Coordinates of C-alpha atoms and ligand atoms in Angstrom, one line a residue:
M1 CA -0.1 0.1 -0.1
N2 CA 1.1 3.5 -0.6
M3 CA 1.0 4.7 2.8
R4 CA 3.9 5.9 4.6
N5 CA 4.8 5.4 8.5
A6 CA 5.1 8.9 10.2
P7 CA 8.3 10.3 10.8
A8 CA 10.2 10.0 13.9
I9 CA 12.2 13.0 15.0
V10 CA 15.5 11.7 17.1
I11 CA 16.8 14.1 19.0
L12 CA 19.6 13.8 21.5
G13 CA 19.7 16.7 24.0
A14 CA 17.3 19.9 24.6
G15 CA 19.1 22.3 22.8
S16 CA 17.3 20.4 19.5
L17 CA 14.2 20.1 20.7
A18 CA 13.0 24.0 19.3
T19 CA 13.6 22.5 16.0
A20 CA 12.4 19.1 16.2
Q21 CA 9.3 20.9 17.6
R22 CA 9.0 22.6 14.3
I23 CA 9.6 20.2 12.2
Q24 CA 6.9 18.1 14.2
Q25 CA 4.2 20.9 13.1
L26 CA 4.7 20.0 9.8
Y27 CA 4.1 16.3 9.8
P28 CA 1.8 16.2 13.0
E29 CA 1.4 12.5 13.3
S30 CA 5.4 12.3 13.7
M31 CA 6.8 11.5 17.1
I32 CA 9.6 12.9 18.9
H33 CA 12.1 10.8 20.1
G34 CA 14.7 12.2 23.1
L35 CA 17.4 10.2 24.7
R36 CA 16.6 9.4 28.3
G37 CA 18.2 11.5 31.0
R38 CA 19.4 14.5 28.3
V39 CA 15.4 15.6 27.3
E40 CA 11.9 16.0 28.8
G41 CA 8.7 16.8 27.3
V42 CA 9.5 14.7 24.3
D43 CA 7.2 12.0 23.1
C44 CA 8.9 8.8 23.4
L45 CA 12.5 8.4 25.9
Y46 CA 15.0 5.7 24.4
D47 CA 18.2 4.9 25.7
A48 CA 20.7 3.6 23.1
F49 CA 20.6 5.9 19.8
G50 CA 22.2 3.5 17.1
Q51 CA 19.4 0.8 18.3
T52 CA 16.7 2.9 17.9
L53 CA 18.0 4.2 14.5
R54 CA 18.2 0.8 13.0
E55 CA 14.8 -0.2 14.6
L56 CA 12.9 2.8 12.8
Y57 CA 14.9 2.0 9.7
Q58 CA 13.9 -1.8 9.6
Q59 CA 10.2 -0.7 10.8
D60 CA 10.6 1.7 7.3
T61 CA 10.1 4.7 9.3
P62 CA 11.1 8.3 7.8
I63 CA 13.9 9.2 10.0
I64 CA 14.6 12.8 10.7
A65 CA 17.7 13.3 13.1
L66 CA 18.7 16.5 14.7
C67 CA 22.2 15.4 15.0
A68 CA 25.8 14.8 13.1
A69 CA 25.5 13.2 9.9
G70 CA 28.4 10.9 10.5
I71 CA 26.4 9.4 13.3
V72 CA 23.5 8.7 11.3
I73 CA 26.0 7.2 8.9
R74 CA 27.7 4.7 11.1
S75 CA 24.6 3.9 12.8
L76 CA 22.9 2.5 9.8
A77 CA 26.1 1.3 7.9
S78 CA 25.0 -2.1 8.6
L79 CA 21.7 -2.2 7.2
L80 CA 22.2 -0.3 4.1
S81 CA 22.4 -2.8 1.4
D82 CA 18.9 -2.7 -0.3
K83 CA 18.5 0.5 -1.8
D84 CA 15.3 0.0 -3.4
V85 CA 13.3 -0.8 0.3
E86 CA 14.3 2.1 2.4
P87 CA 12.4 4.9 4.5
P88 CA 13.9 8.6 4.2
V89 CA 16.6 9.5 6.1
L90 CA 17.7 13.0 7.1
V91 CA 19.8 15.0 9.0
V92 CA 18.5 18.4 10.3
A93 CA 21.4 21.1 12.2
E94 CA 20.3 21.1 15.6
D95 CA 19.7 24.8 15.4
G96 CA 17.7 24.4 12.1
S97 CA 20.5 26.0 9.6
A98 CA 21.2 22.6 7.3
V99 CA 18.8 19.8 6.0
V100 CA 20.5 16.8 4.4
P101 CA 18.5 13.9 3.1
L102 CA 21.1 11.2 3.4
L103 CA 18.9 7.9 2.3
G104 CA 15.5 7.1 0.8
G105 CA 15.7 9.1 -2.6
L106 CA 12.8 6.6 -4.1
G107 CA 11.0 7.0 -0.8
G108 CA 10.6 10.9 -1.2
V109 CA 13.7 12.0 1.0
N110 CA 14.3 15.2 -1.2
V111 CA 10.4 16.1 -0.9
M112 CA 10.4 15.8 2.9
A113 CA 14.1 17.6 2.7
R114 CA 12.0 20.5 0.6
E115 CA 9.6 20.7 3.1
I116 CA 11.4 21.0 6.3
G117 CA 13.6 23.6 4.4
A118 CA 10.9 25.5 3.6
A119 CA 9.6 25.5 7.3
L120 CA 12.9 26.0 8.6
G121 CA 13.7 28.7 6.0
V122 CA 17.0 27.0 4.7
A123 CA 18.0 25.7 1.0
A124 CA 17.7 21.5 1.5
A125 CA 21.1 20.2 0.4
I126 CA 19.8 18.1 -3.2
T127 CA 22.5 16.2 -4.6
T128 CA 20.5 13.4 -6.3
S129 CA 21.3 14.6 -10.5
G130 CA 18.1 13.9 -11.8
E131 CA 15.7 15.9 -8.9
L132 CA 18.2 19.1 -9.2
R133 CA 17.9 19.0 -13.0
F134 CA 14.1 18.3 -13.2
G135 CA 13.2 19.5 -9.4
T136 CA 11.5 16.2 -8.6
C137 CA 12.3 12.5 -8.9
L138 CA 10.7 10.9 -11.9
L139 CA 11.3 7.4 -10.3
N140 CA 8.9 8.7 -7.3
P141 CA 5.4 9.6 -8.2
P142 CA 3.1 11.0 -5.5
A143 CA 0.3 9.3 -3.7
G144 CA -2.3 8.1 -6.4
Y145 CA 0.6 6.8 -8.9
A146 CA 2.8 3.6 -9.0
L147 CA 6.3 3.3 -11.0
A148 CA 5.8 0.4 -13.2
D149 CA 9.7 -0.8 -13.2
L150 CA 11.9 0.7 -11.5
E151 CA 15.3 -0.7 -13.4
Q152 CA 13.6 0.7 -16.1
G153 CA 13.0 3.8 -15.2
K154 CA 16.6 4.5 -13.8
R155 CA 17.7 4.0 -17.2
F156 CA 15.1 6.3 -18.3
V157 CA 16.2 8.9 -16.5
S158 CA 20.1 8.5 -17.4
D159 CA 18.5 9.0 -20.9
L160 CA 17.2 12.1 -20.0
L161 CA 19.8 13.3 -18.2
A162 CA 22.1 12.1 -21.3
G163 CA 20.3 14.8 -23.1
E164 CA 17.2 12.9 -24.6
S165 CA 13.9 15.2 -24.9
V166 CA 10.6 13.9 -23.7
R167 CA 6.7 13.9 -24.1
I168 CA 3.8 12.9 -21.7
E169 CA 1.2 10.6 -22.6
G170 CA -1.7 11.0 -20.3
E171 CA -2.6 13.2 -17.3
A172 CA 0.7 13.9 -15.1
P173 CA 0.0 17.0 -13.2
W174 CA 2.7 16.6 -11.0
L175 CA 4.9 17.2 -14.0
A176 CA 3.2 20.5 -14.5
D177 CA 5.4 22.6 -13.0
V178 CA 8.7 20.3 -13.7
Q179 CA 11.1 21.6 -15.9
L180 CA 11.5 18.4 -18.1
P181 CA 13.3 19.0 -21.8
A182 CA 9.8 18.5 -23.4
D183 CA 8.9 18.3 -27.1
A184 CA 6.2 17.0 -28.8
A185 CA 8.1 15.0 -31.0
A186 CA 10.5 13.4 -28.9
Q187 CA 10.8 9.5 -29.1
R188 CA 10.7 9.3 -24.8
T189 CA 7.8 9.3 -23.4
I190 CA 6.2 9.7 -19.8
H191 CA 3.1 7.4 -20.0
V192 CA 0.4 7.6 -17.1
G193 CA -2.4 4.8 -17.6
C194 CA -3.7 1.5 -16.0
E195 CA -3.5 -0.8 -19.1
A196 CA -1.4 -3.9 -18.1
R197 CA 1.8 -3.9 -20.3
P198 CA 5.5 -4.1 -20.2
A199 CA 6.8 -0.9 -20.4
S200 CA 8.7 -0.1 -23.4
R201 CA 12.4 0.3 -24.0
D202 CA 11.8 3.9 -24.3
E203 CA 9.2 5.3 -22.0
L204 CA 8.7 5.7 -18.4
L205 CA 5.6 3.6 -17.4
I206 CA 3.4 5.3 -14.6
H207 CA 0.1 3.1 -13.4
A208 CA -2.5 6.2 -12.2
R209 CA -4.4 3.9 -9.2
S210 CA -7.9 4.8 -10.4
V211 CA -9.2 1.5 -10.2
L212 CA -11.9 0.2 -7.7
V213 CA -13.2 -3.6 -7.7
A214 CA -16.6 -4.1 -6.0
V215 CA -17.0 -8.1 -4.8
D216 CA -19.1 -9.8 -3.4
A217 CA -17.1 -11.6 0.1
H218 CA -18.9 -15.1 -1.3
L219 CA -16.8 -15.3 -4.4
P220 CA -14.9 -18.0 -4.0
E221 CA -11.0 -17.2 -4.2
L222 CA -11.5 -13.8 -3.7
A223 CA -7.8 -12.2 -4.5
R224 CA -7.3 -14.5 -7.3
G225 CA -10.4 -13.4 -8.8
V226 CA -9.7 -10.0 -8.4
T227 CA -6.6 -10.5 -10.3
A228 CA -7.9 -12.8 -13.1
A229 CA -10.6 -10.2 -13.8
L230 CA -7.9 -7.3 -13.7
H231 CA -6.2 -9.1 -16.1
E232 CA -9.1 -10.0 -18.2
A233 CA -9.7 -6.1 -18.8
N234 CA -5.8 -5.4 -19.4
I235 CA -5.5 -3.6 -16.2
A236 CA -2.4 -3.3 -14.2
Q237 CA -2.7 -4.3 -10.9
A238 CA -0.8 -1.7 -9.5
S239 CA -3.4 0.4 -10.4
L240 CA -6.2 -1.4 -8.4
A241 CA -6.6 1.0 -5.8
C242 CA -9.1 -0.9 -3.2
L243 CA -11.6 -3.1 -2.8
L244 CA -15.0 -2.4 -2.8
A245 CA -17.6 -4.2 -0.4
S246 CA -21.3 -4.1 1.0
E247 CA -21.5 -2.9 4.6
Q248 CA -23.4 -6.2 5.7
Q249 CA -20.0 -8.0 4.8
M250 CA -18.1 -5.8 6.6
A251 CA -16.6 -8.6 8.8
E252 CA -16.1 -11.4 6.7
P253 CA -12.6 -12.6 6.9
A254 CA -12.5 -13.2 2.9
L255 CA -12.8 -9.9 2.1
H256 CA -9.9 -8.8 4.6
Q257 CA -7.8 -11.6 3.8
A258 CA -8.1 -10.7 -0.2
A259 CA -7.7 -6.8 0.5
Q260 CA -4.0 -7.6 2.4
A261 CA -3.7 -10.2 0.1
L262 CA -3.8 -7.7 -3.1
G263 CA -2.1 -4.6 -0.7
V264 CA -5.0 -2.2 -0.9
A265 CA -7.5 -0.8 1.1
L266 CA -11.1 -2.2 1.7
R267 CA -13.9 0.0 1.7
F268 CA -17.6 -0.2 2.3
A269 CA -21.2 0.8 0.8
P270 CA -24.5 0.7 1.8
Q271 CA -26.0 -2.8 0.1
A272 CA -27.3 -1.9 -3.3
D273 CA -29.3 -3.9 -5.8
S274 CA -26.4 -5.0 -8.0
L275 CA -22.6 -4.8 -7.2
V276 CA -22.6 -2.6 -10.6
A277 CA -25.0 -0.4 -8.7
M278 CA -23.3 -0.3 -5.7
A279 CA -19.9 0.6 -7.7
G280 CA -21.8 3.1 -9.6
Q281 CA -23.3 5.1 -6.4
A282 CA -19.7 4.5 -4.5
V283 CA -17.4 6.3 -7.7
P284 CA -20.3 8.0 -9.9
Q285 CA -18.0 9.2 -12.9
A286 CA -16.1 5.6 -13.1
R287 CA -16.9 3.4 -16.0
L288 CA -17.8 0.0 -15.4
S289 CA -17.5 -3.3 -16.4
E290 CA -18.1 -6.7 -15.3
A291 CA -15.8 -9.2 -15.3
A292 CA -15.4 -12.9 -13.3
G293 CA -18.0 -12.0 -11.1
V294 CA -16.9 -8.7 -9.8
V295 CA -17.6 -5.1 -10.9
I296 CA -14.3 -3.0 -12.5
A297 CA -15.0 0.8 -12.1
R298 CA -12.3 2.8 -13.6
A299 CA -11.9 6.7 -12.7
S300 CA -10.2 9.4 -14.8
V301 CA -8.1 9.9 -12.3
P302 CA -6.3 8.4 -9.2
L303 CA -8.9 7.4 -6.2
E304 CA -9.3 9.5 -3.0
V305 CA -9.8 6.0 -1.6
A306 CA -10.7 7.7 2.2
Q307 CA -13.6 9.3 0.1
V308 CA -14.9 6.1 -1.2
G309 CA -18.1 4.7 0.8
R310 CA -16.3 4.1 4.6
G311 CA -13.9 2.1 6.4
R312 CA -14.8 -0.8 8.9
G313 CA -14.5 0.8 12.5
R314 CA -12.1 -0.8 14.6
L315 CA -12.6 -0.7 18.8
A316 CA -9.5 -1.7 20.9
V317 CA -9.6 -2.0 24.6
I318 CA -6.4 -1.2 25.8
G319 CA -4.4 -2.1 29.1
L320 CA -1.4 0.4 29.7
G321 CA -0.1 -1.2 32.2
P322 CA 0.6 -0.4 35.6
G323 CA 1.9 3.2 34.3
A324 CA 6.0 3.2 33.0
A325 CA 5.9 3.5 29.8
E326 CA 8.9 0.3 29.2
L327 CA 5.8 -1.7 31.0
M328 CA 3.7 -1.0 27.7
V329 CA 3.0 -3.6 24.9
P330 CA 4.1 -2.4 21.7
A331 CA 0.7 -3.2 20.0
V332 CA -0.7 -1.5 22.9
K333 CA 1.7 1.8 21.7
A334 CA 1.0 1.2 18.1
E335 CA -3.0 1.0 18.6
L336 CA -2.9 4.6 20.6
A337 CA -1.0 6.2 17.5
R338 CA -3.6 4.8 15.3
A339 CA -6.7 6.2 17.4
E340 CA -9.0 8.6 16.3
D341 CA -11.1 8.6 19.6
V342 CA -9.9 7.8 23.1
L343 CA -12.4 6.8 25.9
G344 CA -11.5 5.9 29.4
Y345 CA -11.8 7.7 32.8
E346 CA -9.5 11.0 32.7
T347 CA -6.6 9.7 34.7
Y348 CA -5.8 6.5 32.8
V349 CA -6.4 8.8 28.9
R350 CA -3.4 11.5 30.6
M351 CA -1.4 8.5 31.2
A352 CA -1.9 7.1 28.0
G353 CA -1.3 10.5 26.4
P354 CA 0.7 12.7 24.9
F355 CA -2.3 12.6 22.1
R356 CA -2.1 14.7 18.7
P357 CA -4.3 17.5 17.8
D358 CA -6.3 14.9 15.4
Q359 CA -7.0 12.2 18.4
T360 CA -10.5 13.4 20.2
L361 CA -10.7 12.1 23.7
H362 CA -13.5 11.3 25.7
N363 CA -13.2 12.0 29.6
T364 CA -15.5 10.0 31.6
D365 CA -16.3 9.6 35.2
N366 CA -14.6 5.7 36.3
R367 CA -18.1 5.0 37.3
E368 CA -19.6 4.9 33.9
E369 CA -18.5 1.6 32.4
M370 CA -21.1 0.7 30.5
Q371 CA -22.1 4.0 29.4
R372 CA -18.7 4.4 28.2
A373 CA -18.5 0.5 26.0
R374 CA -21.8 2.2 24.2
H375 CA -20.1 5.1 23.7
A376 CA -16.7 3.5 22.3
F377 CA -19.5 1.1 19.9
E378 CA -21.4 4.2 18.9
L379 CA -18.0 6.1 17.3
A380 CA -16.8 2.5 16.3
A381 CA -19.6 1.9 14.3
Q382 CA -19.7 4.8 12.3
G383 CA -16.0 3.7 11.0
R384 CA -13.9 5.4 13.5
S385 CA -10.5 3.8 14.9
V386 CA -11.7 3.9 18.9
V387 CA -9.7 3.3 22.0
V388 CA -10.8 2.4 25.4
V389 CA -8.3 2.5 27.9
S390 CA -7.5 0.5 31.2
S391 CA -4.6 0.4 33.5
G392 CA -2.9 -2.7 34.2
D393 CA -4.9 -5.6 31.8
P394 CA -8.5 -4.1 30.1
G395 CA -9.4 -7.7 31.0
V396 CA -8.4 -7.7 34.7
F397 CA -11.5 -5.5 36.9
A398 CA -11.7 -3.2 33.9
M399 CA -13.2 -2.1 30.4
A400 CA -13.2 -5.1 28.5
A401 CA -16.0 -7.1 30.3
A402 CA -18.3 -3.9 29.9
V403 CA -17.5 -3.9 26.3
L404 CA -18.4 -7.6 25.7
E405 CA -21.0 -7.1 27.5
A406 CA -22.5 -3.9 25.7
L407 CA -21.8 -5.8 22.5
H408 CA -23.7 -8.8 24.0
E409 CA -26.8 -6.9 24.5
S410 CA -26.3 -5.3 21.6
T411 CA -29.2 -6.0 18.9
D412 CA -27.6 -3.6 16.7
P413 CA -25.8 -5.1 13.4
A414 CA -23.5 -2.3 12.9
W415 CA -21.8 -2.7 16.4
H416 CA -21.6 -6.6 15.7
R417 CA -18.9 -5.7 12.2
V418 CA -16.8 -3.6 14.5
D419 CA -13.4 -4.6 14.5
L420 CA -12.9 -5.3 17.9
E421 CA -9.8 -6.2 20.1
I422 CA -8.8 -6.9 23.3
L423 CA -4.8 -5.5 23.9
P424 CA -3.3 -6.9 26.6
G425 CA -1.4 -4.9 29.4
V426 CA 0.8 -5.9 32.5
S427 CA -1.5 -6.1 35.4
A428 CA -1.3 -4.4 38.6
S429 CA -0.6 -8.0 40.8
L430 CA 2.0 -9.1 38.4
A431 CA 3.9 -5.4 38.2
T432 CA 3.9 -5.5 41.9
A433 CA 5.2 -9.4 42.2
A434 CA 8.1 -8.6 40.0
Q435 CA 9.2 -6.0 42.1
A436 CA 8.8 -7.9 45.2
G437 CA 10.4 -11.4 43.9
A438 CA 8.1 -14.3 43.3
P439 CA 5.3 -14.2 45.7
L440 CA 3.2 -15.5 42.7
G441 CA 5.6 -18.2 41.8
H442 CA 2.7 -21.0 42.7
D443 CA -1.1 -21.2 42.6
F444 CA -2.5 -18.2 43.3
C445 CA -6.0 -16.6 43.5
V446 CA -7.0 -12.6 42.1
M447 CA -9.8 -11.0 44.2
S448 CA -11.4 -7.6 44.1
L449 CA -12.2 -6.7 47.4
S450 CA -15.0 -4.3 46.0
D451 CA -18.6 -4.5 47.0
N452 CA -20.0 -2.3 44.7
L453 CA -20.7 -4.8 41.9
K454 CA -20.9 -8.0 43.8
P455 CA -22.8 -9.0 47.5
W456 CA -20.2 -8.4 50.4
S457 CA -21.2 -12.2 51.5
I458 CA -19.8 -14.1 48.2
I459 CA -16.2 -11.9 48.8
E460 CA -16.4 -13.4 52.3
T461 CA -17.6 -16.9 50.9
R462 CA -14.4 -16.6 48.3
L463 CA -11.8 -15.5 50.8
D464 CA -12.2 -18.0 53.2
L465 CA -12.3 -20.9 50.9
A466 CA -9.2 -19.3 48.9
A467 CA -7.3 -18.9 52.3
Q468 CA -8.4 -22.2 53.5
A469 CA -6.7 -24.1 49.8
D470 CA -3.3 -21.9 50.8
L471 CA -3.6 -20.1 47.5
V472 CA -1.7 -16.6 47.4
L473 CA -4.0 -13.8 47.3
A474 CA -3.7 -10.7 45.2
F475 CA -6.2 -8.2 46.3
Y476 CA -6.9 -5.6 43.7
N477 CA -9.5 -2.4 45.3
P478 CA -8.5 -3.4 48.7
I479 CA -9.9 -0.1 50.4
S480 CA -11.6 3.3 49.6
K481 CA -13.3 6.0 51.4
A482 CA -17.1 4.6 50.6
R483 CA -15.3 1.2 51.8
P484 CA -13.3 1.6 54.7
W485 CA -14.3 -1.7 56.9
Q486 CA -14.2 -4.2 54.5
L487 CA -9.9 -4.9 54.3
G488 CA -10.1 -5.4 57.7
R489 CA -13.1 -7.9 57.6
A490 CA -11.3 -9.7 55.1
L491 CA -7.8 -9.6 57.0
E492 CA -10.2 -11.3 60.3
I493 CA -10.9 -14.0 58.1
V494 CA -7.9 -14.9 56.5
R495 CA -6.0 -14.7 59.4
Q496 CA -8.1 -17.5 60.4
H497 CA -6.2 -20.0 57.8
R498 CA -2.9 -18.1 58.1
Q499 CA 0.2 -17.5 60.6
P500 CA 1.2 -14.3 61.3
A501 CA 4.4 -14.5 60.0
T502 CA 2.7 -14.8 57.2
P503 CA 4.9 -12.6 54.0
V504 CA 2.6 -10.0 52.7
V505 CA 3.8 -7.0 49.8
L506 CA 2.0 -3.8 49.5
G507 CA 2.9 -2.2 46.3
R508 CA 1.6 0.9 46.1
D509 CA 1.9 3.2 42.4
I510 CA 4.1 0.3 41.0
G511 CA 5.3 1.8 38.4
R512 CA 4.3 5.3 38.5
P513 CA 6.0 8.5 40.2
G514 CA 6.2 7.9 43.6
Q515 CA 6.1 4.4 43.9
T516 CA 6.6 2.5 47.1
L517 CA 6.9 -1.2 47.9
K518 CA 6.6 -2.9 51.8
V519 CA 7.5 -6.2 52.8
V520 CA 5.4 -6.8 56.0
T521 CA 3.8 -9.6 58.1
L522 CA 0.3 -10.3 58.3
G523 CA 0.6 -9.9 61.6
E524 CA 2.1 -6.4 61.3
L525 CA -0.4 -5.7 58.5
Q526 CA -3.2 -3.0 59.4
A527 CA -5.7 -1.6 57.1
E528 CA -4.1 2.1 57.9
M529 CA -1.0 1.1 55.8
V530 CA -3.1 0.9 52.2
D531 CA -5.2 2.8 50.0
M532 CA -7.0 2.5 46.8
R533 CA -3.7 2.7 45.0
T534 CA -2.4 -0.7 46.5
M535 CA -2.0 -4.1 45.4
V536 CA -1.8 -6.2 48.4
L537 CA -0.3 -9.8 47.8
V538 CA -0.6 -12.2 50.8
G539 CA 1.6 -15.2 50.9
S540 CA 0.8 -19.0 51.1
S541 CA 2.2 -21.3 54.3
T542 CA 5.1 -21.5 51.7
T543 CA 5.9 -18.0 50.7
C544 CA 9.6 -17.2 52.0
V545 CA 11.6 -14.2 52.5
F546 CA 15.3 -13.7 52.7
P547 CA 17.3 -10.0 52.3
R548 CA 18.5 -8.6 49.4
E549 CA 22.1 -7.8 49.3
A550 CA 20.6 -4.0 48.5
G551 CA 18.7 -3.5 50.9
G552 CA 15.0 -4.5 51.3
T553 CA 13.4 -8.0 50.7
W554 CA 13.2 -10.5 48.4
V555 CA 9.4 -12.5 48.5
Y556 CA 8.9 -15.6 46.6
T557 CA 6.5 -18.6 47.0
P558 CA 8.2 -21.8 45.6
R559 CA 6.9 -24.0 42.1
W560 CA 7.2 -26.7 44.6
Y561 CA 4.5 -27.8 47.7
P562 CA 5.1 -30.3 50.5
A563 CA 3.6 -33.4 49.9
A564 CA 0.6 -34.2 51.8
D565 CA 1.4 -36.8 55.0
Ligands
SAH601 N1 -7.0 -3.6 35.5 C1 -6.2 -3.1 36.2 C2 -6.5 -3.2 37.8 C3 -7.9 -1.9 38.0 S1 -8.1 -2.4 39.7 C4 -5.0 -3.8 36.3 O1 -5.1 -4.9 35.5 O2 -4.2 -3.6 37.4 C5 -7.7 -1.1 40.4 C6 -7.1 -1.8 41.8 O3 -5.9 -2.1 40.7 C7 -6.5 -0.6 42.5 O4 -7.3 -0.6 43.6 C8 -5.3 -0.8 42.9 O5 -5.6 -1.9 43.7 C9 -4.5 -1.8 42.0 N2 -3.3 -0.9 41.1 C10 -3.8 -0.4 39.8 N3 -2.9 0.0 39.3 C11 -2.0 -0.2 40.3 C12 -0.4 0.5 40.4 N4 0.0 0.9 39.7 N5 0.2 0.1 41.9 C13 -0.5 -0.9 42.6 N6 -1.8 -1.4 42.3 C14 -2.4 -0.6 41.9

């Protein structure tokens, strides 16, 4: 697909932050990456410069590095063998006085260099000869167009540089202001069109992505059918801009697999009497033809895919982990970057930031879970990309169950067609246990002590049985202003089955600023040591403690259990 990742702006220190922020305004989806300990107020922090650059490069992320060119070249040197597939890499002087495109000529690095140069008021250091002569990279047509054959194209540009003249066949609006050696009688041609044919020796063949194929999900071997239909209609595969299907088939896996296999977007339109009618309504000016059970719609200009019908909405319920950015799983970070709407309790939404100006934040009170879940579906059913935020793991006393309950209750087919995904996070009990050692190393029981959503009597029963079963106990929601006595009562029950010397771990604000970790005994434990931001882990009969070299205590529960006599 002709979609680029948003650029990464990489800085080494606070001295380049101002320039980085000016560049960020140019690319609102970009992120500023700053070296940990050297700079604050950036979108993400990294520890190792070279490794960060290599990772970004390998993920095909355009890189704008605010540092010396040499550092960047040395960092990427080991990866530079394949010139056809590389993201743009630029260096910009810290003070914004120089912009140097380094790599990614075919990925549009010179276009970016000019954009950044214009924003900073300096000339970009363009060194590519074709680009210098013509003011554009002929091998890198703009979005909506695709070069048919790169090797052929390179030869073609060399010919032009050697003095050949050229004429344009078809519509190439982006070449209107380019100083090409034009001549109506020239042998060399730049041909823009969508026919399937090999480029001839003397032409630069560019395909316009102006074709849509309307399909039915039930057609067997969909991707192959589309390819066959295009072939039959003599249309180049590269001219395919998107697939179109009926909104009722939005969740059909066959459609998504086909679009992915073909590398194009999948759009949806209201159900119509026929595929022809559906395609005709979605792209009114197109020429329509039927082939091999699909309908081909051919427009005269590249299709604005985002304007064709609508996309499938997505709803992701994500877990942020306990708080620290390092403990957030990468899939969650990626989901936050693609979100158009973010819903959640204000504290968690803030924790999930920073967000871009184009992302809409819906902060709601923590108690309105079902309402928030329904609101999320309403937005996603309109085709938006929605994220519902929980702390820790979304499936542990958090939003995932509420979202599924809302869906289960709903008879709205549009809700059931939403692309729903739950993305896990590190739950508070696991984050706390890791800091203490391995208190959850053997069987354990997870409970919420809140009686807001369940009767207190069931909590007492479960506590009694779990304590009797000698399970390690992990208490979420141990206490709050509205529930002052419950923890004390819970501990009375546990003490009926456990020794006073039993280790207890108290983790407060784990993974957040000001975190504390305490190890006490069940005998010492008092409700006053605990608040609603605390995780309580009560050991079993086998849980052990021993001092750490660096101070403090290790807590663990061995994997084994003594045999019954
Ligand atoms: N979904 C969350 C839990 C929500 S219930 C998760 O998986 O972690 C809220 C309770 O979780 C709090 O009352 C507290 O007991 C615990 N908790 C959440 N974050 C915590 C943290 N950073 N440190 C300690 N306890 C935490």
